[in-house]
Amino acid sequence: MVFGVRKGSNVRPRVTLEDVALRAGVSRATVSRVVNGSQTVKPAIRDSVLRAVKDLGYVANAAARSLVTRSTNSYALVLPEAHTRVFSDDQFFPRLIRGLSEELGAADKQLVLLMSSDAAAHRRIEHYLLGGHVDGVILASAHRGDPLPGTLGGTDLPVISNERVLDNVDFPYVGVDAVGGAAAAVRHLVGTGRRRIATIAGPQDMSAGIDRLIGYRREIARTGGSSIVATGDFTRQSGEVAMRELLADEPDLDAVFVASDLMAHGALRTLQAAGRRVPDDVAVIGFDDVEICQYSDPPLSTIRQDIVEMGRTLVRQILRLSCGEVVEPAVVLPVSLVLRQSA
Amino acid sequence: MVFGVRKGSNVRPRVTLEDVALRAGVSRATVSRVVNGSQTVKPAIRDSVLRAVKDLGYVANAAARSLVTRSTNSYALVLPEAHTRVFSDDQFFPRLIRGLSEELGAADKQLVLLMSSDAAAHRRIEHYLLGGHVDGVILASAHRGDPLPGTLGGTDLPVISNERVLDNVDFPYVGVDAVGGAAAAVRHLVGTGRRRIATIAGPQDMSAGIDRLIGYRREIARTGGSSIVATGDFTRQSGEVAMRELLADEPDLDAVFVASDLMAHGALRTLQAAGRRVPDDVAVIGFDDVEICQYSDPPLSTIRQDIVEMGRTLVRQILRLSCGEVVEPAVVLPVSLVLRQSA
DNA sequence: TTGTAAGCGTTATCAT
DNA sequence: ATGATAACGCTTACAA
């Protein structure tokens, strides 16, 4: 209580290795060995050290350790705050975090969250990452044009992404089979007799938007149909608007594959307002399988992707990467069609 | 490229203060001063140092700095992963994170995310926090019975919470006026002529659940009515179930105040299934103002709380706390009644 | 105004 | 199996 407070109110004299060593009557080196689980310490000594540790409530200082080991046991999740999926009720973000957190926790690593909201934030993040705060970086949903990937590319920091490809750099990534999922949706629509199948696509500056459109186009082409596309930004509102456009342009459409459930939810409303029955007049399939699918009217058929698992896999890869291992450039997780009542 | 790889693949020889000093022809101390913005450095020297910094791409090493300053510039957000609000489409979690992230970013601090999922995770977190990794802790939605607050209480780590009161310890907190919000909802119901007003309460082991029930009871008592309560766990499903109970017990109820929008959404479905018209037969008011309120049938009247602002305020307080300042034991943010069509 | 040097709390090398 | 001791990269008295 008499110690100089420099910054913060960390008053109590910190317990160090030295203190433990003194109490246990051994050297600092020995305490360090015990604390780090070395097998070359005589059991008796080990025990007395452990007792001293417990008595004193010793916990190794992170900074000191990290200074010498050159590793922090922390990993950064960088994501663009602007990302509409992050702050809607899309559940992408919570699910991702849950997966990351689970797997990181199992490895006794920590997650630091970096939101790249604006230019200032971007500078801060870059500085932070380069300052050796973390052992690796998980890049989520970076947009095309985002400068960070480029910067990171020139670094020796391990990076993993969930995007198929960023501007010029390409990091190994872990994604879901969006192309396949979209194609499966269209295939189902075709298989159930739909003939004029439109799509509401997502933003075309990120894989989630691009790939789902690719899958749609591919399958439409395969069946000799022609593409009918409107574009939204993954929000409900944009879904409503896009659906109106579609209806105006192609009044005779009988199905829509929508690149996100939220947009599909919006589309459902437009359809209802326009007096079209779903699925009788027009079938709708979304993408993501968020909770609202079960509560919409009618319940929404969709493509399910396992974001929690994606998070876990992302972690497994970055962990390997930061051990110097080489990992597969791409891991693609499967998706599945879940049928409810809208198609 | 010839350097020993110890852990990680951090190969490239790290640029240190020393390197910059050498290049700029000054001492390490001077470089340090420049980097830390000291005003006592001659402009010419300052410039040449800055140039060297840029040329070399120097970024101060976090661990080294933190070792001597005893501060990390990071703050932990601890939240119980079990928390249903975290992984539903409740938006509490994303909004909180957004607020924290914004305000922390403005202060050039970082956020580390700690999910307390199980006992093992809990031990890890405790260890992590005690290891001096962070300058302060933000405790979100700790449940009653959670052991962490107690542990933290015996520490000199600054802690701020969003719960009015934890088991035995009480940290300063930043909350919303849940009691007042619930009371306002009931008051509106009474004011519009409702007479048999029930409630679906949330879990009674956390402030969010407790306070909303208190507000309901208080206002019901004030108007001489009698309480009719069922309890859920903040999920839609529990809302459906609770509403069924209510209907069974009190078939003549004409209004329900529901402690969360998700539960209210569930209740709406039950009501509809039971052939009760909303708001004609029974009025419904929720709590939270999540996005779904605008899309439910009918759109849901609710109590709006500004979680982003709560996050920001939480940060402001923990920042002050970790500077050794004393902060007000409680900051209570206002809520507001937003009327849509369900009441 | 600038430099020198003493730590900060660990881990790791090298003797013993 | 254990103990000195030298880093690790930085900040900060204190001296000049």
PDB file of C-alpha atoms in Angstrom, chain A residues 182-275:
ATOM      1  CA  ALA A 182     -26.316 -21.896 -53.944  1.00  0.00           C
ATOM      2  CA  ALA A 183     -26.265 -24.484 -56.703  1.00  0.00           C
ATOM      3  CA  ALA A 184     -28.044 -26.975 -54.449  1.00  0.00           C
ATOM      4  CA  ALA A 185     -30.746 -24.443 -53.732  1.00  0.00           C
ATOM      5  CA  VAL A 186     -31.316 -23.770 -57.403  1.00  0.00           C
ATOM      6  CA  ARG A 187     -31.229 -27.462 -58.171  1.00  0.00           C
ATOM      7  CA  HIS A 188     -33.980 -28.044 -55.640  1.00  0.00           C
ATOM      8  CA  LEU A 189     -36.042 -25.291 -57.162  1.00  0.00           C
ATOM      9  CA  VAL A 190     -35.606 -26.728 -60.625  1.00  0.00           C
ATOM     10  CA  GLY A 191     -36.335 -30.212 -59.352  1.00  0.00           C
ATOM     11  CA  THR A 192     -39.624 -29.067 -57.896  1.00  0.00           C
ATOM     12  CA  GLY A 193     -40.734 -27.682 -61.199  1.00  0.00           C
ATOM     13  CA  ARG A 194     -39.822 -24.023 -60.964  1.00  0.00           C
ATOM     14  CA  ARG A 195     -38.963 -22.443 -64.267  1.00  0.00           C
ATOM     15  CA  ARG A 196     -38.376 -18.726 -63.763  1.00  0.00           C
ATOM     16  CA  ILE A 197     -35.852 -18.690 -60.955  1.00  0.00           C
ATOM     17  CA  ALA A 198     -34.461 -15.315 -59.882  1.00  0.00           C
ATOM     18  CA  THR A 199     -31.859 -14.485 -57.275  1.00  0.00           C
ATOM     19  CA  ILE A 200     -31.223 -11.703 -54.830  1.00  0.00           C
ATOM     20  CA  ALA A 201     -27.460 -11.552 -54.614  1.00  0.00           C
ATOM     21  CA  GLY A 202     -25.314 -10.143 -51.821  1.00  0.00           C
ATOM     22  CA  PRO A 203     -22.585  -7.497 -52.028  1.00  0.00           C
ATOM     23  CA  GLN A 204     -20.132  -8.307 -54.772  1.00  0.00           C
ATOM     24  CA  ASP A 205     -17.059  -7.170 -52.902  1.00  0.00           C
ATOM     25  CA  MET A 206     -16.836 -10.169 -50.629  1.00  0.00           C
ATOM     26  CA  SER A 207     -16.788 -13.906 -51.123  1.00  0.00           C
ATOM     27  CA  ALA A 208     -20.042 -14.468 -49.291  1.00  0.00           C
ATOM     28  CA  GLY A 209     -21.752 -12.342 -51.908  1.00  0.00           C
ATOM     29  CA  ILE A 210     -19.760 -13.395 -54.930  1.00  0.00           C
ATOM     30  CA  ASP A 211     -19.754 -17.143 -54.458  1.00  0.00           C
ATOM     31  CA  ARG A 212     -23.445 -17.436 -53.805  1.00  0.00           C
ATOM     32  CA  LEU A 213     -24.105 -15.667 -57.062  1.00  0.00           C
ATOM     33  CA  ILE A 214     -21.628 -17.839 -58.897  1.00  0.00           C
ATOM     34  CA  GLY A 215     -23.370 -20.955 -57.636  1.00  0.00           C
ATOM     35  CA  TYR A 216     -26.720 -19.613 -58.777  1.00  0.00           C
ATOM     36  CA  ARG A 217     -25.486 -18.705 -62.225  1.00  0.00           C
ATOM     37  CA  ARG A 218     -23.697 -21.960 -62.690  1.00  0.00           C
ATOM     38  CA  GLU A 219     -26.742 -24.045 -61.917  1.00  0.00           C
ATOM     39  CA  ILE A 220     -29.075 -21.865 -63.933  1.00  0.00           C
ATOM     40  CA  ALA A 221     -26.722 -22.167 -66.885  1.00  0.00           C
ATOM     41  CA  ARG A 222     -26.503 -25.922 -66.464  1.00  0.00           C
ATOM     42  CA  THR A 223     -30.255 -26.213 -66.775  1.00  0.00           C
ATOM     43  CA  GLY A 224     -30.410 -23.922 -69.727  1.00  0.00           C
ATOM     44  CA  GLY A 225     -32.342 -21.211 -67.914  1.00  0.00           C
ATOM     45  CA  SER A 226     -31.462 -17.559 -67.846  1.00  0.00           C
ATOM     46  CA  SER A 227     -30.274 -15.554 -64.845  1.00  0.00           C
ATOM     47  CA  ILE A 228     -32.495 -12.963 -63.254  1.00  0.00           C
ATOM     48  CA  VAL A 229     -30.600 -11.059 -60.626  1.00  0.00           C
ATOM     49  CA  ALA A 230     -31.114  -8.184 -58.247  1.00  0.00           C
ATOM     50  CA  THR A 231     -28.579  -7.205 -55.638  1.00  0.00           C
ATOM     51  CA  GLY A 232     -28.871  -6.382 -51.939  1.00  0.00           C
ATOM     52  CA  ASP A 233     -26.493  -5.840 -49.062  1.00  0.00           C
ATOM     53  CA  PHE A 234     -27.580  -8.705 -46.800  1.00  0.00           C
ATOM     54  CA  THR A 235     -30.080  -6.574 -44.854  1.00  0.00           C
ATOM     55  CA  ARG A 236     -33.801  -7.226 -44.648  1.00  0.00           C
ATOM     56  CA  GLN A 237     -34.538  -3.861 -46.133  1.00  0.00           C
ATOM     57  CA  SER A 238     -32.381  -4.466 -49.156  1.00  0.00           C
ATOM     58  CA  GLY A 239     -34.177  -7.774 -49.561  1.00  0.00           C
ATOM     59  CA  GLU A 240     -37.524  -6.038 -49.670  1.00  0.00           C
ATOM     60  CA  VAL A 241     -36.315  -3.565 -52.235  1.00  0.00           C
ATOM     61  CA  ALA A 242     -34.616  -6.145 -54.421  1.00  0.00           C
ATOM     62  CA  MET A 243     -37.729  -8.289 -54.404  1.00  0.00           C
ATOM     63  CA  ARG A 244     -39.767  -5.350 -55.611  1.00  0.00           C
ATOM     64  CA  GLU A 245     -37.340  -4.827 -58.454  1.00  0.00           C
ATOM     65  CA  LEU A 246     -37.517  -8.459 -59.380  1.00  0.00           C
ATOM     66  CA  LEU A 247     -41.286  -8.449 -59.358  1.00  0.00           C
ATOM     67  CA  ALA A 248     -41.343  -5.367 -61.546  1.00  0.00           C
ATOM     68  CA  ASP A 249     -38.850  -6.770 -64.038  1.00  0.00           C
ATOM     69  CA  GLU A 250     -40.051 -10.351 -64.105  1.00  0.00           C
ATOM     70  CA  PRO A 251     -43.659 -10.551 -62.975  1.00  0.00           C
ATOM     71  CA  ASP A 252     -43.824 -14.190 -63.965  1.00  0.00           C
ATOM     72  CA  LEU A 253     -41.001 -15.477 -61.785  1.00  0.00           C
ATOM     73  CA  ASP A 254     -41.918 -18.525 -59.725  1.00  0.00           C
ATOM     74  CA  ALA A 255     -38.889 -18.852 -57.430  1.00  0.00           C
ATOM     75  CA  VAL A 256     -36.133 -16.834 -55.795  1.00  0.00           C
ATOM     76  CA  PHE A 257     -32.875 -17.944 -54.336  1.00  0.00           C
ATOM     77  CA  VAL A 258     -31.884 -15.252 -51.839  1.00  0.00           C
ATOM     78  CA  ALA A 259     -28.255 -14.975 -50.767  1.00  0.00           C
ATOM     79  CA  SER A 260     -29.058 -14.425 -47.099  1.00  0.00           C
ATOM     80  CA  ASP A 261     -31.906 -15.300 -44.770  1.00  0.00           C
ATOM     81  CA  LEU A 262     -32.343 -11.748 -43.646  1.00  0.00           C
ATOM     82  CA  MET A 263     -32.800 -10.588 -47.211  1.00  0.00           C
ATOM     83  CA  ALA A 264     -35.102 -13.538 -47.767  1.00  0.00           C
ATOM     84  CA  HIS A 265     -37.122 -12.427 -44.784  1.00  0.00           C
ATOM     85  CA  GLY A 266     -37.471  -9.030 -46.376  1.00  0.00           C
ATOM     86  CA  ALA A 267     -38.378 -10.605 -49.696  1.00  0.00           C
ATOM     87  CA  LEU A 268     -41.112 -12.618 -48.014  1.00  0.00           C
ATOM     88  CA  ARG A 269     -42.734  -9.411 -46.872  1.00  0.00           C
ATOM     89  CA  THR A 270     -42.621  -7.873 -50.307  1.00  0.00           C
ATOM     90  CA  LEU A 271     -44.073 -11.015 -51.792  1.00  0.00           C
ATOM     91  CA  GLN A 272     -46.849 -11.019 -49.254  1.00  0.00           C
ATOM     92  CA  ALA A 273     -47.558  -7.360 -49.872  1.00  0.00           C
ATOM     93  CA  ALA A 274     -47.712  -8.095 -53.587  1.00  0.00           C
ATOM     94  CA  GLY A 275     -50.239 -10.813 -52.991  1.00  0.00           C
TER      95      GLY A 275
END
